[in-house]
Tab-separated table of C-alpha atoms in Angstrom:
chain	number	residue	atom	x	y	z
A	1	MET	CA	152.496	109.183	93.291
A	2	ALA	CA	151.099	112.440	94.621
A	3	SER	CA	153.743	114.478	92.760
A	4	LEU	CA	152.844	112.714	89.507
A	5	LEU	CA	149.216	113.584	90.032
A	6	ARG	CA	150.066	117.241	90.783
A	7	THR	CA	152.293	117.446	87.711
A	8	GLY	CA	149.593	115.978	85.481
A	9	ILE	CA	146.951	118.375	86.789
A	10	ALA	CA	149.278	121.387	86.399
A	11	ARG	CA	150.134	120.382	82.814
A	12	ASN	CA	146.428	119.957	81.911
A	13	VAL	CA	145.528	123.332	83.416
A	14	ARG	CA	148.255	125.068	81.333
A	15	VAL	CA	147.087	123.367	78.133
A	16	VAL	CA	143.440	124.319	78.740
A	17	ALA	CA	144.451	127.871	79.621
A	18	LYS	CA	146.493	128.206	76.395
A	19	ARG	CA	143.544	126.955	74.317
A	20	ASN	CA	141.211	129.509	75.867
A	21	ILE	CA	143.592	132.426	75.218
A	22	VAL	CA	142.861	133.239	71.597
A	23	PRO	CA	143.691	136.601	70.102
A	24	GLY	CA	140.600	138.782	69.524
A	25	ALA	CA	141.504	139.327	65.868
A	26	VAL	CA	140.959	135.641	65.107
A	27	THR	CA	137.387	135.529	66.427
A	28	ARG	CA	136.167	138.929	65.198
A	29	PRO	CA	136.035	138.234	61.456
A	30	ALA	CA	134.019	135.060	61.931
A	31	LEU	CA	131.586	136.846	64.216
A	32	THR	CA	131.386	139.865	61.915
A	33	SER	CA	130.640	137.743	58.866
A	34	LEU	CA	127.936	135.933	60.798
A	35	VAL	CA	126.361	139.248	61.771
A	36	ARG	CA	126.676	140.597	58.242
A	37	PHE	CA	125.091	137.465	56.811
A	38	ASN	CA	122.086	137.734	59.088
A	39	SER	CA	121.671	141.460	58.609
A	40	SER	CA	121.803	141.210	54.819
A	41	GLU	CA	118.879	138.762	54.660
A	42	ALA	CA	115.507	140.150	53.772
A	43	PRO	CA	113.198	140.278	56.793
A	44	SER	CA	110.907	137.256	56.867
A	45	SER	CA	107.189	137.858	56.729
A	46	ALA	CA	105.009	137.160	59.762
A	47	LYS	CA	103.781	133.635	60.391
A	48	PRO	CA	100.729	132.669	58.385
A	49	ALA	CA	97.414	132.867	60.230
A	50	PRO	CA	96.543	129.613	61.995
A	51	THR	CA	93.967	127.422	60.327
A	52	ALA	CA	90.609	126.644	61.924
A	53	GLU	CA	91.872	123.169	62.773
A	54	GLN	CA	94.970	124.590	64.501
A	55	LEU	CA	92.819	127.030	66.498
A	56	LYS	CA	90.470	124.234	67.543
A	57	ARG	CA	93.411	122.076	68.637
A	58	LYS	CA	94.923	124.975	70.602
A	59	GLU	CA	91.607	125.554	72.388
A	60	TRP	CA	91.326	121.830	73.187
A	61	LEU	CA	94.894	121.778	74.578
A	62	GLU	CA	94.175	124.823	76.754
A	63	ARG	CA	91.084	123.094	78.170
A	64	GLN	CA	93.148	119.986	78.898
A	65	ASP	CA	95.729	122.149	80.687
A	66	ASP	CA	92.960	123.673	82.787
A	67	LEU	CA	91.859	120.184	83.795
A	68	ARG	CA	95.381	119.095	84.678
A	69	ARG	CA	96.103	122.083	86.870
A	70	ASP	CA	95.726	121.496	90.529
A	71	TRP	CA	92.380	122.807	91.613
A	72	ASP	CA	90.068	122.189	94.472
A	73	ALA	CA	86.360	122.756	94.540
A	74	LYS	CA	85.398	125.320	97.125
A	75	ILE	CA	84.824	123.592	100.451
A	76	LEU	CA	81.456	124.234	102.041
A	77	THR	CA	81.070	124.156	105.814
A	78	TYR	CA	78.099	122.837	107.747
A	79	GLU	CA	77.104	126.400	108.613
A	80	GLU	CA	77.142	127.389	104.922
A	81	LEU	CA	75.213	124.297	103.826
A	82	LEU	CA	72.463	124.478	106.442
A	83	PRO	CA	70.593	127.470	104.908
A	84	ILE	CA	70.831	125.874	101.443
A	85	THR	CA	69.070	122.746	102.729
A	86	GLN	CA	66.396	124.819	104.497
A	87	SER	CA	65.601	126.952	101.422
A	88	PRO	CA	66.517	124.940	98.305
A	89	THR	CA	66.484	126.681	94.915
A	90	PRO	CA	66.069	125.174	91.451
A	91	ASP	CA	69.526	126.452	90.459
A	92	THR	CA	71.337	124.457	93.157
A	93	TYR	CA	71.736	120.692	93.228
A	94	LEU	CA	72.842	118.981	96.427
A	95	ILE	CA	74.114	115.608	95.211
A	96	ASP	CA	74.785	112.644	97.486
A	97	VAL	CA	77.335	110.405	95.741
A	98	ARG	CA	77.055	107.470	98.165
A	99	GLU	CA	75.813	104.092	97.000
A	100	PRO	CA	72.072	103.279	97.404
A	101	ASN	CA	72.667	100.925	100.369
A	102	GLU	CA	74.424	103.786	102.214
A	103	VAL	CA	71.638	106.244	101.370
A	104	MET	CA	69.232	103.993	103.267
A	105	GLN	CA	70.794	105.419	106.477
A	106	GLY	CA	69.392	108.810	105.496
A	107	MET	CA	70.138	111.852	103.353
A	108	ILE	CA	70.659	115.548	103.903
A	109	PRO	CA	67.352	117.363	103.253
A	110	SER	CA	66.837	118.472	99.615
A	111	ALA	CA	69.630	116.166	98.360
A	112	VAL	CA	69.367	113.842	95.383
A	113	ASN	CA	71.391	110.675	94.903
A	114	ILE	CA	73.738	109.934	92.009
A	115	PRO	CA	76.287	107.316	93.096
A	116	LEU	CA	79.863	108.178	92.190
A	117	THR	CA	80.090	104.897	90.285
A	118	VAL	CA	77.541	106.171	87.720
A	119	LEU	CA	78.133	109.931	87.932
A	120	ALA	CA	80.399	110.290	84.875
A	121	ASP	CA	78.056	108.241	82.676
A	122	SER	CA	75.031	110.126	84.006
A	123	LEU	CA	76.561	113.517	83.204
A	124	HIS	CA	77.072	112.351	79.608
A	125	MET	CA	73.400	111.360	79.217
A	126	SER	CA	70.833	113.415	77.378
A	127	PRO	CA	68.499	115.343	79.714
A	128	GLU	CA	65.643	112.940	78.860
A	129	SER	CA	67.670	109.791	79.602
A	130	PHE	CA	68.995	111.375	82.795
A	131	PHE	CA	65.466	112.169	83.982
A	132	THR	CA	64.287	108.637	83.166
A	133	LYS	CA	67.160	107.075	85.110
A	134	HIS	CA	67.298	109.383	88.153
A	135	GLY	CA	63.818	110.905	88.392
A	136	PHE	CA	64.920	114.546	88.394
A	137	ASN	CA	66.261	117.008	85.825
A	138	LYS	CA	69.894	116.881	84.848
A	139	PRO	CA	71.868	119.827	86.275
A	140	LYS	CA	73.023	122.275	83.629
A	141	THR	CA	76.713	123.161	83.499
A	142	HIS	CA	76.091	126.707	84.753
A	143	GLN	CA	74.049	125.599	87.787
A	144	ARG	CA	75.584	125.183	91.215
A	145	VAL	CA	76.307	121.583	92.205
A	146	ILE	CA	77.253	120.609	95.744
A	147	PHE	CA	78.625	117.132	96.350
A	148	TYR	CA	78.770	115.157	99.563
A	149	CYS	CA	79.335	111.528	100.507
A	150	ARG	CA	80.000	109.711	103.774
A	151	SER	CA	83.327	111.243	104.797
A	152	GLY	CA	84.497	113.602	102.029
A	153	MET	CA	86.640	111.411	99.789
A	154	ARG	CA	84.129	110.490	97.087
A	155	SER	CA	82.694	114.005	97.018
A	156	THR	CA	86.161	115.293	96.072
A	157	SER	CA	86.293	112.765	93.220
A	158	ALA	CA	82.776	113.764	92.163
A	159	SER	CA	83.897	117.403	92.003
A	160	ASP	CA	86.679	116.388	89.608
A	161	VAL	CA	84.236	114.415	87.459
A	162	ALA	CA	81.896	117.415	87.279
A	163	LYS	CA	84.739	119.760	86.321
A	164	ARG	CA	85.820	117.424	83.546
A	165	ASN	CA	82.250	117.470	82.267
A	166	GLY	CA	82.157	121.250	82.009
A	167	TYR	CA	80.516	122.229	85.309
A	168	LYS	CA	81.806	125.503	86.665
A	169	ASP	CA	80.025	126.239	89.969
A	170	ILE	CA	81.163	123.224	91.999
A	171	LEU	CA	81.138	123.035	95.790
A	172	ASN	CA	82.238	120.200	98.043
A	173	TYR	CA	80.695	119.598	101.453
A	174	LYS	CA	83.723	117.728	102.717
A	175	GLY	CA	82.277	117.192	106.204
A	176	SER	CA	79.704	115.064	104.425
A	177	TRP	CA	77.201	112.703	106.036
A	178	LEU	CA	79.246	111.990	109.168
A	179	GLU	CA	79.569	115.662	110.122
A	180	TRP	CA	75.946	116.385	109.164
A	181	THR	CA	74.538	113.687	111.443
A	182	GLU	CA	76.895	114.625	114.281
A	183	LYS	CA	75.880	118.308	114.178
A	184	GLN	CA	72.184	117.539	113.702
A	185	ASN	CA	72.209	115.151	116.665
A	186	ALA	CA	74.002	117.742	118.806
A	187	GLN	CA	71.164	120.223	118.152
A	188	LYS	CA	68.434	117.859	119.347
A	189	PRO	CA	67.405	118.426	122.964
A	190	SER	CA	68.241	115.518	125.237
A	191	ALA	CA	65.262	113.947	127.045
């Protein structure tokens, strides 16, 4: 049985080897005529300029690619956030994305509340509707927005929502409410 197998393999190898050994004269004319055919064609003109619709679609696709790329909002530490809360500026929004019943426990000073569950819809609102609903001005896409929640998960999602809505200066205080209260309580003198 083994000798039959060896004989069959040897025979197949010889046949394949004979097929691959082809005199160079046979292949050259075909290749030469192919080259001659291509070189005798008139050079084609450049592609026509893209239409406005094609340019708009290309720009839209590039923006979608930017959104799909892995990205992370810059993570802010407690030490970096503390001075921002002590001296707030109109160009920075500290946004608590916890639900209203969680906010009753307290908020970081200078923060405003927009629950994650309504954030996307709120960022689509007109500035007037936003102000009516939330009681403060809607952040502009060029302003700095800092998100926090209870433990850092929802603030990461909020950062993604903001990016998809055109915000560029996005920060995430990932330590969030739990770290804030822990560090604030550690600073208080014990009685």
